[in-house]
Amino acid sequence: MKDKYLERSKFFKLEVEAKLINGTKTGIKIRNFPQIVTDTMPEFGGGDAGPCPVELMLASLAGCVVETAIYIAKRARIRIGDVRAETRALVAKDGEAYALENVETTLKVQVLSPGNQERARECLGLLEKYCIVTKILAKSVPIALSLIVTNEKPGV
């Protein structure tokens, strides 16, 4: 079975536009999706009208980990049910600015195929290799990625 994703061009272009709405609130346009609003947290003088960009970056990491896990499981023909990722990080003062530290992502995967938990662990161990957001962020901050594979639906 050929992978439609791999049949596409080797390169594709992504575009995002960000525009000031007012104060510290920014509107972000991605393709034809509804506008995403970001804002600075009140602790930093913002209006808290939406998630801050760092939260969206962490959301991108969690989303990419989940989507990559689904892709890997599908390619390995491992039937999965519920898939969740929880991502946490610490923003710490770094001189006059702030830096991201201690980024941790926990992926929880429900394996529906009996007896395939160990195989699923091995396959999902490829996440760091194939998750593009993990690869990008890991160049600037260490990311601790942990994996929980179970045959039960994982709780949050």
Coordinates of C-alpha atoms in Angstrom, one line a residue:
M1 CA 0.0 0.0 0.0
K2 CA 1.5 3.3 -1.1
D3 CA 1.5 6.2 1.3
K4 CA -0.3 9.2 -0.3
Y5 CA 1.7 11.5 1.9
L6 CA 5.0 10.2 0.6
E7 CA 3.9 10.4 -3.0
R8 CA 3.7 14.2 -2.8
S9 CA 6.5 16.6 -3.5
K10 CA 9.6 16.5 -1.4
F11 CA 9.0 20.1 -0.3
F12 CA 5.9 22.1 0.4
K13 CA 5.5 25.7 1.6
L14 CA 3.7 26.7 4.8
E15 CA 2.5 30.3 5.4
V16 CA 1.1 32.0 8.4
E17 CA 0.2 35.6 8.9
A18 CA 0.1 37.4 12.2
K19 CA -1.5 40.9 12.6
L20 CA -2.0 43.1 15.6
I21 CA -5.6 43.4 16.6
N22 CA -5.2 45.8 19.5
G23 CA -3.2 46.1 22.7
T24 CA -1.2 42.9 22.8
K25 CA -3.9 40.8 21.0
T26 CA -2.8 39.3 17.7
G27 CA -4.8 37.5 15.0
I28 CA -3.1 34.6 13.3
K29 CA -4.3 33.4 9.9
I30 CA -3.4 29.9 8.7
R31 CA -4.8 28.7 5.4
N32 CA -8.6 28.9 5.3
F33 CA -9.1 28.2 9.0
P34 CA -10.8 30.6 11.4
Q35 CA -8.4 33.2 12.9
I36 CA -6.5 32.2 16.0
V37 CA -6.2 34.9 18.6
T38 CA -3.1 35.0 20.8
D39 CA -2.4 37.4 23.6
T40 CA 0.2 38.1 26.3
M41 CA -0.6 36.8 29.8
P42 CA -1.7 39.4 32.3
E43 CA 1.5 38.7 34.4
F44 CA 3.4 40.3 31.4
G45 CA 1.0 43.1 30.7
G46 CA -1.3 41.4 28.3
G47 CA -5.0 41.2 28.0
D48 CA -5.3 37.4 28.1
A49 CA -7.7 37.3 25.1
G50 CA -6.2 34.0 23.9
P51 CA -3.4 31.6 24.5
C52 CA 0.1 33.1 24.4
P53 CA 2.4 32.1 21.5
V54 CA 4.5 29.8 23.8
E55 CA 1.3 27.9 24.8
L56 CA 0.5 27.5 21.1
M57 CA 4.0 26.2 20.5
L58 CA 3.5 23.6 23.2
A59 CA 0.1 22.8 21.7
S60 CA 1.9 22.3 18.4
L61 CA 4.3 19.9 20.0
A62 CA 1.5 17.9 21.7
G63 CA -0.5 17.8 18.5
C64 CA 2.5 16.7 16.4
V65 CA 3.3 13.9 18.8
V66 CA -0.3 12.6 18.7
E67 CA -0.5 12.9 14.9
T68 CA 2.9 11.2 14.4
A69 CA 2.0 8.4 16.8
I70 CA -1.2 7.8 14.7
Y71 CA 0.8 7.8 11.5
I72 CA 3.4 5.4 12.9
A73 CA 0.8 3.0 14.3
K74 CA -1.1 3.0 11.0
R75 CA 2.1 2.2 9.0
A76 CA 3.0 -0.6 11.5
R77 CA -0.6 -1.9 11.3
I78 CA -1.1 -1.6 15.0
R79 CA -4.7 -0.8 15.9
I80 CA -4.9 2.0 18.4
G81 CA -7.8 3.7 20.2
D82 CA -7.4 6.7 22.4
V83 CA -4.2 8.7 22.0
R84 CA -3.3 11.7 24.2
A85 CA -0.3 13.9 24.8
E86 CA 0.2 16.1 27.8
T87 CA 3.0 18.7 27.4
R88 CA 4.4 20.9 30.2
A89 CA 7.2 23.4 30.3
L90 CA 8.8 25.9 32.6
V91 CA 9.4 29.5 31.5
A92 CA 12.3 30.9 33.5
K93 CA 14.1 34.2 33.7
D94 CA 17.3 34.1 31.6
G95 CA 19.1 37.4 32.2
E96 CA 16.7 40.2 31.1
A97 CA 14.6 37.8 29.0
Y98 CA 12.8 34.5 29.5
A99 CA 13.6 31.1 28.2
L100 CA 11.8 27.8 28.0
E101 CA 13.1 25.0 30.2
N102 CA 12.1 21.5 31.3
V103 CA 9.8 20.6 28.3
E104 CA 8.1 17.3 29.1
T105 CA 5.6 15.5 26.9
T106 CA 3.9 12.3 27.9
L107 CA 2.2 10.3 25.2
K108 CA -0.6 7.9 26.3
V109 CA -1.7 5.3 23.7
Q110 CA -4.4 2.7 23.9
V111 CA -3.4 -0.4 21.9
L112 CA -6.5 -2.3 20.7
S113 CA -4.5 -5.2 19.0
P114 CA -4.1 -8.0 21.7
G115 CA -0.5 -8.7 22.5
N116 CA 0.9 -5.8 20.5
Q117 CA 1.9 -3.5 23.4
E118 CA 5.6 -4.2 23.2
R119 CA 5.6 -3.9 19.4
A120 CA 3.7 -0.6 19.8
R121 CA 6.4 0.7 22.3
E122 CA 9.1 -0.1 19.8
C123 CA 7.3 1.5 16.9
L124 CA 6.3 4.6 18.9
G125 CA 9.9 4.9 20.0
L126 CA 10.4 6.4 16.5
L127 CA 8.4 9.5 17.5
E128 CA 11.5 11.7 18.1
K129 CA 12.8 10.8 14.6
Y130 CA 9.5 11.6 12.7
C131 CA 7.8 14.4 14.8
I132 CA 9.0 17.5 13.0
V133 CA 8.0 19.8 15.9
T134 CA 10.0 17.7 18.4
K135 CA 13.0 17.8 16.1
I136 CA 12.8 21.6 15.7
L137 CA 12.3 22.4 19.4
A138 CA 14.9 19.9 20.6
K139 CA 17.6 22.0 18.8
S140 CA 17.0 24.8 21.3
V141 CA 15.6 23.1 24.5
P142 CA 15.8 19.5 25.8
I143 CA 12.5 17.6 25.5
A144 CA 11.7 14.7 27.8
L145 CA 9.4 12.4 25.8
S146 CA 7.8 9.6 27.8
L147 CA 5.4 6.9 26.4
I148 CA 2.7 5.0 28.2
V149 CA 1.2 2.1 26.2
T150 CA -1.8 0.4 27.6
N151 CA -4.8 -1.7 26.5
E152 CA -7.1 0.5 28.5
K153 CA -8.4 3.9 27.6
P154 CA -6.0 6.3 29.3
G155 CA -7.4 9.0 31.5
V156 CA -6.3 12.6 31.5

